[in-house]
Amino acid sequence: MSATPPAPAAAYVIGHIVIRDPDTWVAYRNQVPATLLPWQGEILVRGRRAVELSGRSPFTDTVVIRFPDTAAVEGWYHSPAYQALIPLREQAAEVVLVGYAM
């Protein structure tokens, strides 16, 4: 009897955002979902800061994206489709993206 290998752990990208150009941000944001599809990425949260409970954050917005694993995170970020959006993102906002494995 062979053991079933464990399923890959989900991975998440959390983005902390300060929007500088709202119109350009909307153009960028509207194009991101299509870049996620080949990597099975799913946007779980797109939100604006409502209240600071502890400490001070310079960021006003947050996004949380779930992927099946860290390989998918890296594949998405380095894909030509997403790389093509980075100049638009950099024009629109200050964005810190961090990947987390569960």
PDB file of N, CA, C and O in Angstrom, residues 8-75:
ATOM      1  N   PRO A   8      -0.502  19.927  -1.976  1.00  0.00           N
ATOM      2  CA  PRO A   8       0.310  21.126  -1.792  1.00  0.00           C
ATOM      3  C   PRO A   8      -0.439  22.142  -0.931  1.00  0.00           C
ATOM      4  O   PRO A   8      -1.662  22.229  -0.983  1.00  0.00           O
ATOM      5  N   ALA A   9       0.319  22.867  -0.136  1.00  0.00           N
ATOM      6  CA  ALA A   9      -0.274  23.874   0.737  1.00  0.00           C
ATOM      7  C   ALA A   9      -0.682  25.094  -0.074  1.00  0.00           C
ATOM      8  O   ALA A   9       0.016  25.495  -0.994  1.00  0.00           O
ATOM      9  N   ALA A  10      -1.815  25.650   0.282  1.00  0.00           N
ATOM     10  CA  ALA A  10      -2.252  26.880  -0.368  1.00  0.00           C
ATOM     11  C   ALA A  10      -1.240  27.984  -0.073  1.00  0.00           C
ATOM     12  O   ALA A  10      -0.524  27.954   0.926  1.00  0.00           O
ATOM     13  N   ALA A  11      -1.194  28.946  -0.952  1.00  0.00           N
ATOM     14  CA  ALA A  11      -0.321  30.106  -0.775  1.00  0.00           C
ATOM     15  C   ALA A  11      -1.147  31.357  -1.033  1.00  0.00           C
ATOM     16  O   ALA A  11      -2.118  31.336  -1.797  1.00  0.00           O
ATOM     17  N   TYR A  12      -0.758  32.420  -0.404  1.00  0.00           N
ATOM     18  CA  TYR A  12      -1.498  33.670  -0.492  1.00  0.00           C
ATOM     19  C   TYR A  12      -0.549  34.806  -0.816  1.00  0.00           C
ATOM     20  O   TYR A  12       0.580  34.839  -0.330  1.00  0.00           O
ATOM     21  N   VAL A  13      -1.026  35.737  -1.617  1.00  0.00           N
ATOM     22  CA  VAL A  13      -0.317  36.993  -1.846  1.00  0.00           C
ATOM     23  C   VAL A  13      -1.129  38.068  -1.144  1.00  0.00           C
ATOM     24  O   VAL A  13      -2.343  38.175  -1.351  1.00  0.00           O
ATOM     25  N   ILE A  14      -0.449  38.821  -0.296  1.00  0.00           N
ATOM     26  CA  ILE A  14      -1.092  39.945   0.364  1.00  0.00           C
ATOM     27  C   ILE A  14      -0.419  41.204  -0.155  1.00  0.00           C
ATOM     28  O   ILE A  14       0.810  41.316  -0.161  1.00  0.00           O
ATOM     29  N   GLY A  15      -1.247  42.114  -0.624  1.00  0.00           N
ATOM     30  CA  GLY A  15      -0.753  43.383  -1.142  1.00  0.00           C
ATOM     31  C   GLY A  15      -1.198  44.523  -0.254  1.00  0.00           C
ATOM     32  O   GLY A  15      -2.379  44.625   0.094  1.00  0.00           O
ATOM     33  N   HIS A  16      -0.251  45.359   0.134  1.00  0.00           N
ATOM     34  CA  HIS A  16      -0.529  46.570   0.901  1.00  0.00           C
ATOM     35  C   HIS A  16      -0.327  47.732  -0.061  1.00  0.00           C
ATOM     36  O   HIS A  16       0.708  47.811  -0.737  1.00  0.00           O
ATOM     37  N   ILE A  17      -1.293  48.634  -0.119  1.00  0.00           N
ATOM     38  CA  ILE A  17      -1.379  49.573  -1.230  1.00  0.00           C
ATOM     39  C   ILE A  17      -1.637  50.999  -0.745  1.00  0.00           C
ATOM     40  O   ILE A  17      -2.451  51.207   0.163  1.00  0.00           O
ATOM     41  N   VAL A  18      -0.981  51.958  -1.404  1.00  0.00           N
ATOM     42  CA  VAL A  18      -1.313  53.375  -1.299  1.00  0.00           C
ATOM     43  C   VAL A  18      -1.557  53.850  -2.727  1.00  0.00           C
ATOM     44  O   VAL A  18      -0.634  53.879  -3.554  1.00  0.00           O
ATOM     45  N   ILE A  19      -2.785  54.196  -3.039  1.00  0.00           N
ATOM     46  CA  ILE A  19      -3.157  54.612  -4.394  1.00  0.00           C
ATOM     47  C   ILE A  19      -2.775  56.075  -4.585  1.00  0.00           C
ATOM     48  O   ILE A  19      -3.145  56.939  -3.791  1.00  0.00           O
ATOM     49  N   ARG A  20      -2.037  56.335  -5.678  1.00  0.00           N
ATOM     50  CA  ARG A  20      -1.631  57.706  -6.012  1.00  0.00           C
ATOM     51  C   ARG A  20      -2.453  58.275  -7.167  1.00  0.00           C
ATOM     52  O   ARG A  20      -2.657  59.471  -7.239  1.00  0.00           O
ATOM     53  N   ASP A  21      -2.869  57.427  -8.078  1.00  0.00           N
ATOM     54  CA  ASP A  21      -3.616  57.848  -9.268  1.00  0.00           C
ATOM     55  C   ASP A  21      -4.830  56.922  -9.405  1.00  0.00           C
ATOM     56  O   ASP A  21      -4.719  55.835  -9.961  1.00  0.00           O
ATOM     57  N   PRO A  22      -5.982  57.335  -8.889  1.00  0.00           N
ATOM     58  CA  PRO A  22      -7.154  56.451  -8.873  1.00  0.00           C
ATOM     59  C   PRO A  22      -7.592  55.942 -10.244  1.00  0.00           C
ATOM     60  O   PRO A  22      -7.974  54.773 -10.372  1.00  0.00           O
ATOM     61  N   ASP A  23      -7.542  56.771 -11.269  1.00  0.00           N
ATOM     62  CA  ASP A  23      -7.974  56.334 -12.602  1.00  0.00           C
ATOM     63  C   ASP A  23      -7.041  55.261 -13.158  1.00  0.00           C
ATOM     64  O   ASP A  23      -7.497  54.251 -13.719  1.00  0.00           O
ATOM     65  N   THR A  24      -5.743  55.456 -12.994  1.00  0.00           N
ATOM     66  CA  THR A  24      -4.777  54.465 -13.461  1.00  0.00           C
ATOM     67  C   THR A  24      -4.888  53.188 -12.629  1.00  0.00           C
ATOM     68  O   THR A  24      -4.754  52.082 -13.162  1.00  0.00           O
ATOM     69  N   TRP A  25      -5.165  53.341 -11.343  1.00  0.00           N
ATOM     70  CA  TRP A  25      -5.344  52.172 -10.486  1.00  0.00           C
ATOM     71  C   TRP A  25      -6.509  51.318 -10.964  1.00  0.00           C
ATOM     72  O   TRP A  25      -6.407  50.093 -11.024  1.00  0.00           O
ATOM     73  N   VAL A  26      -7.618  51.937 -11.315  1.00  0.00           N
ATOM     74  CA  VAL A  26      -8.774  51.189 -11.819  1.00  0.00           C
ATOM     75  C   VAL A  26      -8.404  50.444 -13.100  1.00  0.00           C
ATOM     76  O   VAL A  26      -8.758  49.270 -13.275  1.00  0.00           O
ATOM     77  N   ALA A  27      -7.653  51.087 -13.987  1.00  0.00           N
ATOM     78  CA  ALA A  27      -7.229  50.427 -15.228  1.00  0.00           C
ATOM     79  C   ALA A  27      -6.361  49.205 -14.917  1.00  0.00           C
ATOM     80  O   ALA A  27      -6.535  48.136 -15.523  1.00  0.00           O
ATOM     81  N   TYR A  28      -5.440  49.344 -13.978  1.00  0.00           N
ATOM     82  CA  TYR A  28      -4.587  48.218 -13.569  1.00  0.00           C
ATOM     83  C   TYR A  28      -5.423  47.119 -12.917  1.00  0.00           C
ATOM     84  O   TYR A  28      -5.360  45.954 -13.298  1.00  0.00           O
ATOM     85  N   ARG A  29      -6.206  47.498 -11.936  1.00  0.00           N
ATOM     86  CA  ARG A  29      -6.987  46.542 -11.150  1.00  0.00           C
ATOM     87  C   ARG A  29      -7.946  45.722 -12.011  1.00  0.00           C
ATOM     88  O   ARG A  29      -8.143  44.538 -11.769  1.00  0.00           O
ATOM     89  N   ASN A  30      -8.501  46.355 -13.031  1.00  0.00           N
ATOM     90  CA  ASN A  30      -9.436  45.644 -13.906  1.00  0.00           C
ATOM     91  C   ASN A  30      -8.752  44.590 -14.775  1.00  0.00           C
ATOM     92  O   ASN A  30      -9.413  43.675 -15.265  1.00  0.00           O
ATOM     93  N   GLN A  31      -7.444  44.720 -14.975  1.00  0.00           N
ATOM     94  CA  GLN A  31      -6.717  43.770 -15.820  1.00  0.00           C
ATOM     95  C   GLN A  31      -6.096  42.607 -15.038  1.00  0.00           C
ATOM     96  O   GLN A  31      -5.737  41.586 -15.632  1.00  0.00           O
ATOM     97  N   VAL A  32      -5.968  42.750 -13.744  1.00  0.00           N
ATOM     98  CA  VAL A  32      -5.312  41.716 -12.942  1.00  0.00           C
ATOM     99  C   VAL A  32      -6.046  40.372 -12.972  1.00  0.00           C
ATOM    100  O   VAL A  32      -5.399  39.327 -13.124  1.00  0.00           O
ATOM    101  N   PRO A  33      -7.372  40.310 -12.821  1.00  0.00           N
ATOM    102  CA  PRO A  33      -8.031  38.996 -12.756  1.00  0.00           C
ATOM    103  C   PRO A  33      -7.702  38.069 -13.927  1.00  0.00           C
ATOM    104  O   PRO A  33      -7.523  36.864 -13.720  1.00  0.00           O
ATOM    105  N   ALA A  34      -7.588  38.590 -15.123  1.00  0.00           N
ATOM    106  CA  ALA A  34      -7.261  37.731 -16.276  1.00  0.00           C
ATOM    107  C   ALA A  34      -5.874  37.114 -16.136  1.00  0.00           C
ATOM    108  O   ALA A  34      -5.641  35.996 -16.608  1.00  0.00           O
ATOM    109  N   THR A  35      -4.947  37.808 -15.461  1.00  0.00           N
ATOM    110  CA  THR A  35      -3.600  37.257 -15.276  1.00  0.00           C
ATOM    111  C   THR A  35      -3.586  36.142 -14.240  1.00  0.00           C
ATOM    112  O   THR A  35      -2.668  35.319 -14.225  1.00  0.00           O
ATOM    113  N   LEU A  36      -4.585  36.099 -13.376  1.00  0.00           N
ATOM    114  CA  LEU A  36      -4.657  35.088 -12.319  1.00  0.00           C
ATOM    115  C   LEU A  36      -5.187  33.753 -12.816  1.00  0.00           C
ATOM    116  O   LEU A  36      -4.834  32.701 -12.274  1.00  0.00           O
ATOM    117  N   LEU A  37      -6.051  33.792 -13.811  1.00  0.00           N
ATOM    118  CA  LEU A  37      -6.747  32.580 -14.260  1.00  0.00           C
ATOM    119  C   LEU A  37      -5.833  31.399 -14.564  1.00  0.00           C
ATOM    120  O   LEU A  37      -6.095  30.292 -14.086  1.00  0.00           O
ATOM    121  N   PRO A  38      -4.764  31.575 -15.356  1.00  0.00           N
ATOM    122  CA  PRO A  38      -3.913  30.407 -15.664  1.00  0.00           C
ATOM    123  C   PRO A  38      -3.234  29.805 -14.437  1.00  0.00           C
ATOM    124  O   PRO A  38      -2.783  28.662 -14.480  1.00  0.00           O
ATOM    125  N   TRP A  39      -3.168  30.552 -13.365  1.00  0.00           N
ATOM    126  CA  TRP A  39      -2.458  30.111 -12.152  1.00  0.00           C
ATOM    127  C   TRP A  39      -3.426  29.743 -11.037  1.00  0.00           C
ATOM    128  O   TRP A  39      -3.010  29.498  -9.906  1.00  0.00           O
ATOM    129  N   GLN A  40      -4.705  29.704 -11.348  1.00  0.00           N
ATOM    130  CA  GLN A  40      -5.756  29.372 -10.385  1.00  0.00           C
ATOM    131  C   GLN A  40      -5.763  30.323  -9.192  1.00  0.00           C
ATOM    132  O   GLN A  40      -6.093  29.931  -8.067  1.00  0.00           O
ATOM    133  N   GLY A  41      -5.407  31.585  -9.459  1.00  0.00           N
ATOM    134  CA  GLY A  41      -5.448  32.596  -8.411  1.00  0.00           C
ATOM    135  C   GLY A  41      -6.861  33.121  -8.240  1.00  0.00           C
ATOM    136  O   GLY A  41      -7.604  33.257  -9.208  1.00  0.00           O
ATOM    137  N   GLU A  42      -7.212  33.407  -7.000  1.00  0.00           N
ATOM    138  CA  GLU A  42      -8.555  33.901  -6.688  1.00  0.00           C
ATOM    139  C   GLU A  42      -8.440  35.071  -5.718  1.00  0.00           C
ATOM    140  O   GLU A  42      -7.836  34.938  -4.643  1.00  0.00           O
ATOM    141  N   ILE A  43      -9.000  36.201  -6.090  1.00  0.00           N
ATOM    142  CA  ILE A  43      -9.002  37.353  -5.194  1.00  0.00           C
ATOM    143  C   ILE A  43     -10.021  37.095  -4.091  1.00  0.00           C
ATOM    144  O   ILE A  43     -11.205  36.905  -4.359  1.00  0.00           O
ATOM    145  N   LEU A  44      -9.541  37.074  -2.852  1.00  0.00           N
ATOM    146  CA  LEU A  44     -10.412  36.840  -1.703  1.00  0.00           C
ATOM    147  C   LEU A  44     -10.891  38.139  -1.078  1.00  0.00           C
ATOM    148  O   LEU A  44     -12.014  38.226  -0.594  1.00  0.00           O
ATOM    149  N   VAL A  45     -10.007  39.138  -1.062  1.00  0.00           N
ATOM    150  CA  VAL A  45     -10.317  40.415  -0.420  1.00  0.00           C
ATOM    151  C   VAL A  45      -9.726  41.540  -1.251  1.00  0.00           C
ATOM    152  O   VAL A  45      -8.568  41.464  -1.660  1.00  0.00           O
ATOM    153  N   ARG A  46     -10.523  42.537  -1.507  1.00  0.00           N
ATOM    154  CA  ARG A  46     -10.056  43.838  -1.994  1.00  0.00           C
ATOM    155  C   ARG A  46     -10.742  44.843  -1.088  1.00  0.00           C
ATOM    156  O   ARG A  46     -11.965  44.987  -1.125  1.00  0.00           O
ATOM    157  N   GLY A  47      -9.967  45.490  -0.247  1.00  0.00           N
ATOM    158  CA  GLY A  47     -10.616  46.369   0.711  1.00  0.00           C
ATOM    159  C   GLY A  47      -9.831  47.616   1.013  1.00  0.00           C
ATOM    160  O   GLY A  47      -8.635  47.701   0.772  1.00  0.00           O
ATOM    161  N   ARG A  48     -10.551  48.559   1.551  1.00  0.00           N
ATOM    162  CA  ARG A  48     -10.002  49.842   1.975  1.00  0.00           C
ATOM    163  C   ARG A  48      -9.971  49.835   3.506  1.00  0.00           C
ATOM    164  O   ARG A  48     -10.903  49.335   4.141  1.00  0.00           O
ATOM    165  N   ARG A  49      -8.912  50.368   4.065  1.00  0.00           N
ATOM    166  CA  ARG A  49      -8.777  50.405   5.531  1.00  0.00           C
ATOM    167  C   ARG A  49     -10.000  51.095   6.134  1.00  0.00           C
ATOM    168  O   ARG A  49     -10.378  52.184   5.726  1.00  0.00           O
ATOM    169  N   ALA A  50     -10.588  50.446   7.129  1.00  0.00           N
ATOM    170  CA  ALA A  50     -11.760  50.996   7.803  1.00  0.00           C
ATOM    171  C   ALA A  50     -11.396  51.558   9.178  1.00  0.00           C
ATOM    172  O   ALA A  50     -11.922  52.595   9.575  1.00  0.00           O
ATOM    173  N   VAL A  51     -10.511  50.856   9.879  1.00  0.00           N
ATOM    174  CA  VAL A  51     -10.133  51.284  11.223  1.00  0.00           C
ATOM    175  C   VAL A  51      -8.767  50.688  11.556  1.00  0.00           C
ATOM    176  O   VAL A  51      -8.475  49.553  11.194  1.00  0.00           O
ATOM    177  N   GLU A  52      -7.928  51.463  12.221  1.00  0.00           N
ATOM    178  CA  GLU A  52      -6.655  50.941  12.717  1.00  0.00           C
ATOM    179  C   GLU A  52      -6.872  50.517  14.165  1.00  0.00           C
ATOM    180  O   GLU A  52      -7.296  51.321  14.987  1.00  0.00           O
ATOM    181  N   LEU A  53      -6.586  49.262  14.449  1.00  0.00           N
ATOM    182  CA  LEU A  53      -6.820  48.744  15.790  1.00  0.00           C
ATOM    183  C   LEU A  53      -5.572  48.754  16.651  1.00  0.00           C
ATOM    184  O   LEU A  53      -5.657  48.884  17.871  1.00  0.00           O
ATOM    185  N   SER A  54      -4.411  48.592  16.014  1.00  0.00           N
ATOM    186  CA  SER A  54      -3.166  48.569  16.762  1.00  0.00           C
ATOM    187  C   SER A  54      -2.060  49.046  15.842  1.00  0.00           C
ATOM    188  O   SER A  54      -1.889  48.513  14.750  1.00  0.00           O
ATOM    189  N   GLY A  55      -1.319  50.029  16.256  1.00  0.00           N
ATOM    190  CA  GLY A  55      -0.239  50.553  15.425  1.00  0.00           C
ATOM    191  C   GLY A  55      -0.770  51.465  14.334  1.00  0.00           C
ATOM    192  O   GLY A  55      -1.957  51.767  14.259  1.00  0.00           O
ATOM    193  N   ARG A  56       0.156  51.889  13.466  1.00  0.00           N
ATOM    194  CA  ARG A  56      -0.186  52.796  12.364  1.00  0.00           C
ATOM    195  C   ARG A  56       0.301  52.181  11.066  1.00  0.00           C
ATOM    196  O   ARG A  56       1.434  51.756  10.965  1.00  0.00           O
ATOM    197  N   SER A  57      -0.557  52.156  10.078  1.00  0.00           N
ATOM    198  CA  SER A  57      -0.183  51.638   8.764  1.00  0.00           C
ATOM    199  C   SER A  57      -0.218  52.767   7.752  1.00  0.00           C
ATOM    200  O   SER A  57      -1.189  53.524   7.707  1.00  0.00           O
ATOM    201  N   PRO A  58       0.810  52.858   6.907  1.00  0.00           N
ATOM    202  CA  PRO A  58       0.784  53.879   5.860  1.00  0.00           C
ATOM    203  C   PRO A  58      -0.106  53.468   4.679  1.00  0.00           C
ATOM    204  O   PRO A  58      -0.371  54.266   3.795  1.00  0.00           O
ATOM    205  N   PHE A  59      -0.580  52.227   4.673  1.00  0.00           N
ATOM    206  CA  PHE A  59      -1.324  51.702   3.537  1.00  0.00           C
ATOM    207  C   PHE A  59      -2.821  51.910   3.731  1.00  0.00           C
ATOM    208  O   PHE A  59      -3.343  51.764   4.824  1.00  0.00           O
ATOM    209  N   THR A  60      -3.498  52.244   2.637  1.00  0.00           N
ATOM    210  CA  THR A  60      -4.930  52.509   2.695  1.00  0.00           C
ATOM    211  C   THR A  60      -5.764  51.351   2.169  1.00  0.00           C
ATOM    212  O   THR A  60      -6.944  51.259   2.477  1.00  0.00           O
ATOM    213  N   ASP A  61      -5.163  50.492   1.353  1.00  0.00           N
ATOM    214  CA  ASP A  61      -5.901  49.408   0.713  1.00  0.00           C
ATOM    215  C   ASP A  61      -5.125  48.106   0.857  1.00  0.00           C
ATOM    216  O   ASP A  61      -3.907  48.116   1.026  1.00  0.00           O
ATOM    217  N   THR A  62      -5.858  47.003   0.744  1.00  0.00           N
ATOM    218  CA  THR A  62      -5.256  45.677   0.835  1.00  0.00           C
ATOM    219  C   THR A  62      -5.932  44.745  -0.152  1.00  0.00           C
ATOM    220  O   THR A  62      -7.125  44.888  -0.431  1.00  0.00           O
ATOM    221  N   VAL A  63      -5.146  43.813  -0.673  1.00  0.00           N
ATOM    222  CA  VAL A  63      -5.686  42.736  -1.491  1.00  0.00           C
ATOM    223  C   VAL A  63      -5.122  41.427  -0.962  1.00  0.00           C
ATOM    224  O   VAL A  63      -3.969  41.382  -0.505  1.00  0.00           O
ATOM    225  N   VAL A  64      -5.946  40.377  -0.974  1.00  0.00           N
ATOM    226  CA  VAL A  64      -5.508  39.033  -0.601  1.00  0.00           C
ATOM    227  C   VAL A  64      -5.906  38.108  -1.745  1.00  0.00           C
ATOM    228  O   VAL A  64      -7.082  38.062  -2.127  1.00  0.00           O
ATOM    229  N   ILE A  65      -4.921  37.396  -2.291  1.00  0.00           N
ATOM    230  CA  ILE A  65      -5.147  36.494  -3.420  1.00  0.00           C
ATOM    231  C   ILE A  65      -4.693  35.097  -3.003  1.00  0.00           C
ATOM    232  O   ILE A  65      -3.577  34.926  -2.517  1.00  0.00           O
ATOM    233  N   ARG A  66      -5.547  34.105  -3.228  1.00  0.00           N
ATOM    234  CA  ARG A  66      -5.206  32.710  -2.898  1.00  0.00           C
ATOM    235  C   ARG A  66      -4.772  31.973  -4.158  1.00  0.00           C
ATOM    236  O   ARG A  66      -5.378  32.131  -5.220  1.00  0.00           O
ATOM    237  N   PHE A  67      -3.720  31.177  -4.030  1.00  0.00           N
ATOM    238  CA  PHE A  67      -3.200  30.325  -5.091  1.00  0.00           C
ATOM    239  C   PHE A  67      -3.104  28.901  -4.556  1.00  0.00           C
ATOM    240  O   PHE A  67      -3.033  28.690  -3.346  1.00  0.00           O
ATOM    241  N   PRO A  68      -3.038  27.917  -5.444  1.00  0.00           N
ATOM    242  CA  PRO A  68      -2.928  26.536  -4.965  1.00  0.00           C
ATOM    243  C   PRO A  68      -1.611  26.233  -4.257  1.00  0.00           C
ATOM    244  O   PRO A  68      -1.570  25.367  -3.381  1.00  0.00           O
ATOM    245  N   ASP A  69      -0.535  26.942  -4.609  1.00  0.00           N
ATOM    246  CA  ASP A  69       0.770  26.694  -3.989  1.00  0.00           C
ATOM    247  C   ASP A  69       1.713  27.834  -4.344  1.00  0.00           C
ATOM    248  O   ASP A  69       1.376  28.717  -5.130  1.00  0.00           O
ATOM    249  N   THR A  70       2.914  27.804  -3.755  1.00  0.00           N
ATOM    250  CA  THR A  70       3.868  28.888  -4.001  1.00  0.00           C
ATOM    251  C   THR A  70       4.397  28.880  -5.429  1.00  0.00           C
ATOM    252  O   THR A  70       4.749  29.935  -5.961  1.00  0.00           O
ATOM    253  N   ALA A  71       4.435  27.716  -6.073  1.00  0.00           N
ATOM    254  CA  ALA A  71       4.857  27.679  -7.478  1.00  0.00           C
ATOM    255  C   ALA A  71       3.891  28.491  -8.342  1.00  0.00           C
ATOM    256  O   ALA A  71       4.317  29.196  -9.260  1.00  0.00           O
ATOM    257  N   ALA A  72       2.609  28.428  -8.034  1.00  0.00           N
ATOM    258  CA  ALA A  72       1.621  29.207  -8.778  1.00  0.00           C
ATOM    259  C   ALA A  72       1.794  30.700  -8.508  1.00  0.00           C
ATOM    260  O   ALA A  72       1.655  31.524  -9.421  1.00  0.00           O
ATOM    261  N   VAL A  73       2.110  31.063  -7.266  1.00  0.00           N
ATOM    262  CA  VAL A  73       2.367  32.472  -6.935  1.00  0.00           C
ATOM    263  C   VAL A  73       3.506  33.007  -7.794  1.00  0.00           C
ATOM    264  O   VAL A  73       3.400  34.055  -8.431  1.00  0.00           O
ATOM    265  N   GLU A  74       4.605  32.267  -7.802  1.00  0.00           N
ATOM    266  CA  GLU A  74       5.774  32.723  -8.558  1.00  0.00           C
ATOM    267  C   GLU A  74       5.509  32.703 -10.055  1.00  0.00           C
ATOM    268  O   GLU A  74       5.945  33.604 -10.779  1.00  0.00           O
ATOM    269  N   GLY A  75       4.799  31.689 -10.531  1.00  0.00           N
ATOM    270  CA  GLY A  75       4.456  31.634 -11.947  1.00  0.00           C
ATOM    271  C   GLY A  75       3.620  32.817 -12.364  1.00  0.00           C
ATOM    272  O   GLY A  75       3.857  33.434 -13.407  1.00  0.00           O
TER     273      GLY A  75
END
